Short mmCIF file of C-alpha atoms and ligand atoms in Angstrom, two decimals:
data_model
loop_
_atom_site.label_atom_id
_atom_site.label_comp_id
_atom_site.label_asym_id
_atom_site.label_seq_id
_atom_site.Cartn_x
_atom_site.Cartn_y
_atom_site.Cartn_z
CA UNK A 1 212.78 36.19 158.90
CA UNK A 2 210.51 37.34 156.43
CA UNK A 3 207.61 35.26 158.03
CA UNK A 4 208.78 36.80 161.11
CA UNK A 5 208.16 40.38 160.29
CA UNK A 6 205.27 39.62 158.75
CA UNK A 7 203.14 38.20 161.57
CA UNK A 8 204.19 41.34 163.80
CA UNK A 9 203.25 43.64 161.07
CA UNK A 10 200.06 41.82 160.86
CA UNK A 11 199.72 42.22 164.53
CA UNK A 12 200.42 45.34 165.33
CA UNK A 13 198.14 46.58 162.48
CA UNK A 14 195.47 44.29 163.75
CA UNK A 15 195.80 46.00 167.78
CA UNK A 16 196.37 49.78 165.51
CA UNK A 17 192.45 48.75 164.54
CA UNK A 18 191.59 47.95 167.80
CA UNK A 19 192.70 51.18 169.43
CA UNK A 20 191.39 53.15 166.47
CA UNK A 21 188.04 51.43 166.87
CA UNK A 22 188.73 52.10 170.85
CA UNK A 23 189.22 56.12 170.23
CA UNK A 24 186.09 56.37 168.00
CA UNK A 25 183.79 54.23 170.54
CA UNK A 26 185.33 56.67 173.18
CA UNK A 27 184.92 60.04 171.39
CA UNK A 28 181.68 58.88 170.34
CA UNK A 29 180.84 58.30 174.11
CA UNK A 30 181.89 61.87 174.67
CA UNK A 31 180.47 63.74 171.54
CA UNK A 32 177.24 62.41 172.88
CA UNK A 33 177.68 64.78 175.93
CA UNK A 34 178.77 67.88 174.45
CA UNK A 35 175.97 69.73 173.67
CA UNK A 36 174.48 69.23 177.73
CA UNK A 37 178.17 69.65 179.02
CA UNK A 38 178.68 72.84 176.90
CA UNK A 39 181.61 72.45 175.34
CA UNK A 40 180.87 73.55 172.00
CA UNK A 41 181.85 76.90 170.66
CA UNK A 42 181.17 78.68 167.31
CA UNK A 43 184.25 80.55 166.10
CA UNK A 44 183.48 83.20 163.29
CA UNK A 45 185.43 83.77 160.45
CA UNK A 46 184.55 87.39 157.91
CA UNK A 47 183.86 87.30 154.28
CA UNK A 48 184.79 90.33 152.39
CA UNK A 49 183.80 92.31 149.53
CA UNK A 50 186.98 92.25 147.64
CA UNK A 51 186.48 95.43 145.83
CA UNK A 52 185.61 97.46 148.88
CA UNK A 53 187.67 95.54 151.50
CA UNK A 54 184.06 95.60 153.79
CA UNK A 55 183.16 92.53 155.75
CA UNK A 56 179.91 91.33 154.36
CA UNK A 57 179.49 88.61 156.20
CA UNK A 58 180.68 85.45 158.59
CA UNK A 59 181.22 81.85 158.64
CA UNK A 60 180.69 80.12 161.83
CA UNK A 61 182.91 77.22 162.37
CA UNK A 62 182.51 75.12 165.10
CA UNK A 63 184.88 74.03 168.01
CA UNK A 64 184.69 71.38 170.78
CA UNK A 65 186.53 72.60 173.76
CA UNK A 66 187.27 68.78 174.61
CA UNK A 67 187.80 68.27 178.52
CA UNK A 68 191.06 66.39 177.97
CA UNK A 69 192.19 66.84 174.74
CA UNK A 70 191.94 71.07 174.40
CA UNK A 71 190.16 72.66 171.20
CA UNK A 72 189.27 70.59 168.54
CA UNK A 73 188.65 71.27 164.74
CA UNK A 74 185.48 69.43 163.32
CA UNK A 75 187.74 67.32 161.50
CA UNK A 76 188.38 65.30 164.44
CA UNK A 77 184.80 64.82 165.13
CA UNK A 78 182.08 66.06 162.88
CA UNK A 79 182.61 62.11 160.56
CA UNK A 80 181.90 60.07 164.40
CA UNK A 81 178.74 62.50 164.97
CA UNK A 82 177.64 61.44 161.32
CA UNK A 83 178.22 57.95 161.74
CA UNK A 84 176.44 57.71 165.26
CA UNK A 85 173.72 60.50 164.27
CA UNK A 86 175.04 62.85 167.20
CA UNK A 87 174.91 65.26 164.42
CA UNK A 88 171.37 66.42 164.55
CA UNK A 89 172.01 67.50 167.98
CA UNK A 90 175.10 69.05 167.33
CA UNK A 91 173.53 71.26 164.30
CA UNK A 92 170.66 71.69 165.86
CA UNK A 93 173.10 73.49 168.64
CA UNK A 94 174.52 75.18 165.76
CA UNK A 95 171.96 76.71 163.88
CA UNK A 96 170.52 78.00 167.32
CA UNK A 97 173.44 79.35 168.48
CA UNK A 98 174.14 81.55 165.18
CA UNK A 99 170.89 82.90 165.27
CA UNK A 100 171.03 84.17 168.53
CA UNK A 101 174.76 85.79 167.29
CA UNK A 102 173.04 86.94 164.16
CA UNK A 103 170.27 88.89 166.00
CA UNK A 104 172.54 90.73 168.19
CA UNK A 105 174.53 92.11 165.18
CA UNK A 106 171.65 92.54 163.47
CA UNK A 107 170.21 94.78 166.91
CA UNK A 108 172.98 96.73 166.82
CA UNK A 109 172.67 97.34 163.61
CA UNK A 110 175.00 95.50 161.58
CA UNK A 111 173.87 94.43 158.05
CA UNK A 112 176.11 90.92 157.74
CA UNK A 113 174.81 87.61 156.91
CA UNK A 114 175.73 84.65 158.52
CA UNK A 115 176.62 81.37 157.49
CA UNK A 116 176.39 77.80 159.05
CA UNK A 117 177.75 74.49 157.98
CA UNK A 118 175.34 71.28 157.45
CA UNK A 119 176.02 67.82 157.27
CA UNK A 120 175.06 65.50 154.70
CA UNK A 121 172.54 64.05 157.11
CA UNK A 122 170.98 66.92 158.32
CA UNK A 123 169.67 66.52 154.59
CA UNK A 124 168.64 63.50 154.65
CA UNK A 125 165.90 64.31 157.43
CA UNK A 126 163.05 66.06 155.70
CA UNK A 127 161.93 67.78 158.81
CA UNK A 128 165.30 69.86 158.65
CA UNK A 129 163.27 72.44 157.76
CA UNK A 130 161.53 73.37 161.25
CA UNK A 131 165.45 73.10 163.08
CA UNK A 132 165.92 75.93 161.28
CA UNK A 133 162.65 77.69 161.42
CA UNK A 134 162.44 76.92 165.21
CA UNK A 135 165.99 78.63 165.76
CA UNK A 136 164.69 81.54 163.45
CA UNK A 137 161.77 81.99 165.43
CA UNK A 138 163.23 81.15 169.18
CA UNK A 139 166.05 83.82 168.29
CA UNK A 140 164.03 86.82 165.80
CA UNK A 141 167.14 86.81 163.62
CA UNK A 142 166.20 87.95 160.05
CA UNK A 143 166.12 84.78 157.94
CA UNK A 144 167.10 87.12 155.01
CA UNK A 145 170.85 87.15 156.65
CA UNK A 146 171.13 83.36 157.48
CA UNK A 147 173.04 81.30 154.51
CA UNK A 148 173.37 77.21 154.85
CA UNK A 149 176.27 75.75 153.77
CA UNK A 150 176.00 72.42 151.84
CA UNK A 151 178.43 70.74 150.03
CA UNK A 152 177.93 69.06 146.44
CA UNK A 153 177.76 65.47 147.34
CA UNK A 154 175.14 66.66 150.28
CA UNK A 155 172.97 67.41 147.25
CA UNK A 156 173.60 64.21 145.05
CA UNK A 157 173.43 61.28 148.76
CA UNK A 158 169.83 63.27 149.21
CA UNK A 159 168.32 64.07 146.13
CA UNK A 160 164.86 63.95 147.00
CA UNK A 161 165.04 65.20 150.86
CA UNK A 162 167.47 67.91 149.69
CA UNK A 163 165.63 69.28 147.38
CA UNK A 164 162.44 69.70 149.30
CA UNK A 165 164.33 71.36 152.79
CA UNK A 166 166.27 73.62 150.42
CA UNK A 167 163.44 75.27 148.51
CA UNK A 168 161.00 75.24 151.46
CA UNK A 169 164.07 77.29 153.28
CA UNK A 170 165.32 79.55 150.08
CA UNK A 171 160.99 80.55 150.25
CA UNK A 172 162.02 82.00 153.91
CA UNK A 173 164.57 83.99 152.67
CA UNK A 174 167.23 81.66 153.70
CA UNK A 175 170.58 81.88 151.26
CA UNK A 176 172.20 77.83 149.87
CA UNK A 177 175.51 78.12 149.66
CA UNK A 178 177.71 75.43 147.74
CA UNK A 179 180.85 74.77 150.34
CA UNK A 180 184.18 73.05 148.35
CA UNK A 181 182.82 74.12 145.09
CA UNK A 182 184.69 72.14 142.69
CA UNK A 183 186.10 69.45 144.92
CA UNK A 184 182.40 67.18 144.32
CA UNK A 185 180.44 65.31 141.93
CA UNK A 186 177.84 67.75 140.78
CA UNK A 187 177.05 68.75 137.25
CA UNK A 188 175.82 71.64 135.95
CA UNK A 189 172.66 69.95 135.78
CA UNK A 190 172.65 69.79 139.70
CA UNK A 191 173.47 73.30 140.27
CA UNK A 192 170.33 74.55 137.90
CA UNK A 193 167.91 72.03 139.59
CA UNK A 194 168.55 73.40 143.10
CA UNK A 195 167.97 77.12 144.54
CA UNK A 196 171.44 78.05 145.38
CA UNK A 197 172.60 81.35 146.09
CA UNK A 198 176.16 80.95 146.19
CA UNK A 199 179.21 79.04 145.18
CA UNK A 200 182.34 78.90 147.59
CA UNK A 201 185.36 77.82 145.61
CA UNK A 202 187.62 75.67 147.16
CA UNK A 203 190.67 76.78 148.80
CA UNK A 204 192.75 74.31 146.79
CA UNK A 205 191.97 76.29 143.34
CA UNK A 206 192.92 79.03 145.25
CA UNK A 207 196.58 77.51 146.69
CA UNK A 208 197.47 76.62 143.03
CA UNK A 209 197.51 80.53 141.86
CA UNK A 210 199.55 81.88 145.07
CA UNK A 211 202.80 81.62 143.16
CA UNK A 212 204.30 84.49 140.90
CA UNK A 213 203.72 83.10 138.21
CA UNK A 214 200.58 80.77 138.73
CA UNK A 215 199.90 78.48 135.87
CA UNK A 216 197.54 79.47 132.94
CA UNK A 217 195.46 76.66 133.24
CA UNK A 218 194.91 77.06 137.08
CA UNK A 219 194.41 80.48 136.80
CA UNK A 220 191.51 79.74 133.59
CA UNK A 221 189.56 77.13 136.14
CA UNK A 222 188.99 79.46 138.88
CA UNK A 223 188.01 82.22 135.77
CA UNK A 224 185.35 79.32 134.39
CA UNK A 225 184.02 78.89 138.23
CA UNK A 226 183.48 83.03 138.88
CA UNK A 227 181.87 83.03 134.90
CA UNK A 228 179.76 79.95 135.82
CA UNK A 229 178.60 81.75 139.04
CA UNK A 230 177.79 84.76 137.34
CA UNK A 231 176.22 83.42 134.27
CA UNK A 232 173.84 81.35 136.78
CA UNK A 233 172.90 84.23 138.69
CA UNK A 234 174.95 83.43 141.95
CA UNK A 235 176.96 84.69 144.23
CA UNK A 236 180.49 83.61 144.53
CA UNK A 237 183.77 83.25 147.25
CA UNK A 238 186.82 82.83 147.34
CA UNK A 239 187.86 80.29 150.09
CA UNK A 240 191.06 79.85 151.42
CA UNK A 241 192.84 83.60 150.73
CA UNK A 242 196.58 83.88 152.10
CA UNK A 243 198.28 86.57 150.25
CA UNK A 244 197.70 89.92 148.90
CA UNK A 245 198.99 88.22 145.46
CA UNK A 246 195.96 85.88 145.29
CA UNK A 247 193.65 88.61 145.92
CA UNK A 248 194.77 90.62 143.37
CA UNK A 249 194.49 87.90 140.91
CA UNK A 250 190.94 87.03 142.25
CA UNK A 251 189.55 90.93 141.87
CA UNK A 252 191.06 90.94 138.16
CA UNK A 253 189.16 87.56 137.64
CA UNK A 254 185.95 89.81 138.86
CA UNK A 255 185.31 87.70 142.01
CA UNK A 256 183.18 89.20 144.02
CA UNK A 257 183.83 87.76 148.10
CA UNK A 258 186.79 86.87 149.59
CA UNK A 259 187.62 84.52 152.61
CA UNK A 260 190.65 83.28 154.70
CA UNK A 261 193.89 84.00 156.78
CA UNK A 262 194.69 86.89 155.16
CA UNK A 263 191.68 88.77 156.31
CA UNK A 264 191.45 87.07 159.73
CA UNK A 265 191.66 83.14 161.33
CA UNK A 266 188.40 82.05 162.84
CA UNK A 267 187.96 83.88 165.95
CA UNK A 268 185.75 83.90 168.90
CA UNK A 269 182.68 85.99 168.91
CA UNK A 270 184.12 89.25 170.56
CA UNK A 271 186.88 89.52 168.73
CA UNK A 272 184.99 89.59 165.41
CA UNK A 273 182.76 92.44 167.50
CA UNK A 274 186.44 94.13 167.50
CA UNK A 275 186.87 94.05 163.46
CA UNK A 276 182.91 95.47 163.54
CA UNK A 277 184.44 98.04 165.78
CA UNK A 278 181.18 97.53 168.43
CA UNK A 279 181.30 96.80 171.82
CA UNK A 280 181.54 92.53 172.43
CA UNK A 281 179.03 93.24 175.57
CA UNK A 282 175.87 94.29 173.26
P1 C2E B 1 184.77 74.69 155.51
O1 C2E B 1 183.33 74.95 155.75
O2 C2E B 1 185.22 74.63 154.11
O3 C2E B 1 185.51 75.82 156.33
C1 C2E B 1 186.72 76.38 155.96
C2 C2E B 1 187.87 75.76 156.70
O4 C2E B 1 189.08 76.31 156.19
C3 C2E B 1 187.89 76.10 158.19
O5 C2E B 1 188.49 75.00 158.88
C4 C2E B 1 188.78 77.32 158.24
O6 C2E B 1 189.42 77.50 159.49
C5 C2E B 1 189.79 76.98 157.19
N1 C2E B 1 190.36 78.19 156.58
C6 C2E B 1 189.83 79.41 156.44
N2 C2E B 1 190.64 80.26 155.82
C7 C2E B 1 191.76 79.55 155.51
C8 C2E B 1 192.99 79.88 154.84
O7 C2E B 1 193.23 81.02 154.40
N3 C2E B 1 193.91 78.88 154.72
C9 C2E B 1 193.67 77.63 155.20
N4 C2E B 1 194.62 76.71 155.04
N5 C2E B 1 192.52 77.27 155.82
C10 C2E B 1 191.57 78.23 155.97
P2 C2E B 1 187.83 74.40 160.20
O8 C2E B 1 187.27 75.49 161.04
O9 C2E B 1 188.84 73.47 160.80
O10 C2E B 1 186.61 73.56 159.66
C11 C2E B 1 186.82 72.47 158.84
C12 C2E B 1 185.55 71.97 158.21
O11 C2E B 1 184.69 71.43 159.22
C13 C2E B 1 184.73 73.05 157.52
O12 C2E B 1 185.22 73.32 156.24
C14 C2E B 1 183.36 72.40 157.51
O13 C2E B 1 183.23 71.52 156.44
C15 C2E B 1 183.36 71.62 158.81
N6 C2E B 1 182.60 72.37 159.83
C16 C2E B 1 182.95 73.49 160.50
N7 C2E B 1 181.97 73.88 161.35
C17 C2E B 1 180.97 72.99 161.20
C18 C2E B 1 179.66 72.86 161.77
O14 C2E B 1 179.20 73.66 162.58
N8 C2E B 1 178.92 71.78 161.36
C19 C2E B 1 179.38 70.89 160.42
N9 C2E B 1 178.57 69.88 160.07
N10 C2E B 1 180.58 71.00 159.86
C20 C2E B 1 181.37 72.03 160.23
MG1 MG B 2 181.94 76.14 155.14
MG1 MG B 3 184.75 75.32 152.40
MG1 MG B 4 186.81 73.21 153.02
#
């Protein structure tokens, strides 16, 4: 009986492979058509000041409006466009397309900086550099305003290559902003050696001091990450912000930015043109 089971176990795992390697072939085959079909969307979620409550600036998160499947989270896709180099195009479509968002808050006068996510191999590729200074210069957004974020392990798979496209960007003005902080592999060492502007700690230091009564120790790791930013001359958020509770822990702590649901979800770009209180149409 045992026997039995077994085989059919092994089979069914072996056809769960085959499907799985079906779906990625298929989404692969569809990824690749995205950017012409225009199904990609940036949705933009506000960083605050948490002293002042003022939105200083957005994230833009992508979305694939997929023609069968509805709106998907780049956790569904953004590993297949890595793996099959899609990614370049998709970033590229990225970068470009904040930009343009950028300058028209920026022409109607709004002073908040934007921030776009980057893959691991968008480092790799040393002419990274002139993506971004193409979409700078095709869209006359202030490069001052637009912040890249990386996350540690982008810095330590590209040493070389990163190091290069990030300085030869931070000498445009452009901000480097450490996604996940704390979730990677980076040393101190890492975080001197590169021009970063800003550390984003992750949301899951910020989920372990939600309770009442958070934990000392929890609550002493996020208070070494805000000390570390300061003491190294950055910037640093909060990721990942539910309740008023955190917040208030996280302004005692001295953090300076806030982000997540409790300020707003990602949204599409007229609605955050609501919480700016300007018209969407400008
Ligand atoms: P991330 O850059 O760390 O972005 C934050 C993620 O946390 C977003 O998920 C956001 O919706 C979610 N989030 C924000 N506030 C809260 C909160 O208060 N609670 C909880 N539970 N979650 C919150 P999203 O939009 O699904 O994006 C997932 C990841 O996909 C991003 O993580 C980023 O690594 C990647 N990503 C997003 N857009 C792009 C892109 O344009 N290019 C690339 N390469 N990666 C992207
Ligand atoms: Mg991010
Ligand atoms: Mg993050
Ligand atoms: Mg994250």
């Amino acid at each position: 009986f045992a026997k039995k089971s077994g085989r059919n176990t092994y089979a069914f795992y072996n056809d769960a492979l085959t499907v799985e390697a079906n779906n990625k072939l298929r989404l692969a085959v569809e990824l690749r058509q995205c950017v012409q079909n225009e199904e990609l969307e940036l949705f933009y979620q506000p960083q605050v000041d948490l002293v002042t409550g003022n939105i200083i600036g957005v994230e833009a998160l992508l979305r694939w409006h997929h023609p069968e499947r509805g709106v998907l989270s780049p956790f569904h896709f953004i590993d297949v466009a890595e793996e099959r180099s899609i990614i370049h195009d998709i970033t590229q479509w990225v970068v470009e397309t904040g930009c343009r968002q950028l300058k028209q808050w920026q022409d109607a006068g709004l002073m908040v900086s934007l921030a776009v996510n980057i893959s691991p191999r968008n480092l790799a590729d040393i002419t990274f550099t002139q993506v971004v200074a193409e979409a700078l210069e095709k869209t006359g957004a202030d490069p001052r305003f637009l912040e890249l974020e990386i996350t540690e392990n982008t810095l330590i798979e590209n040493q070389a290559s990163a190091l290069k496209v990030l300085e030869q960007l931070r000498e445009k003005g452009v901000g480097i902003a450490i996604d996940d902080f704390g979730t990677g592999y980076s040393s101190m060492a890492y975080l001197k050696r590169y021009p970063i502007s800003k550390l984003k700690i992750d949301r899951h230091f910020i989920k372990d001091i939600q309770s009442e009564a958070p934990d000392e120790e929890e609550v002493a790791i996020v208070s070494a990450m805000i000390a570390m930013a300061d003491s190294l001359g950055m910037g640093v958020v909060a990721e990942g912000i539910e309740t008023t509770h955190q917040q208030a822990i996280l302004r005692e702590l001295g953090c300076t930015f806030g982000q997540g649901f409790l300020y707003s979800r990602p949204v599409p770009a007229d609605e955050i043109a609501e919480l700016f209180g300007i018209d969407e149409s400008l």
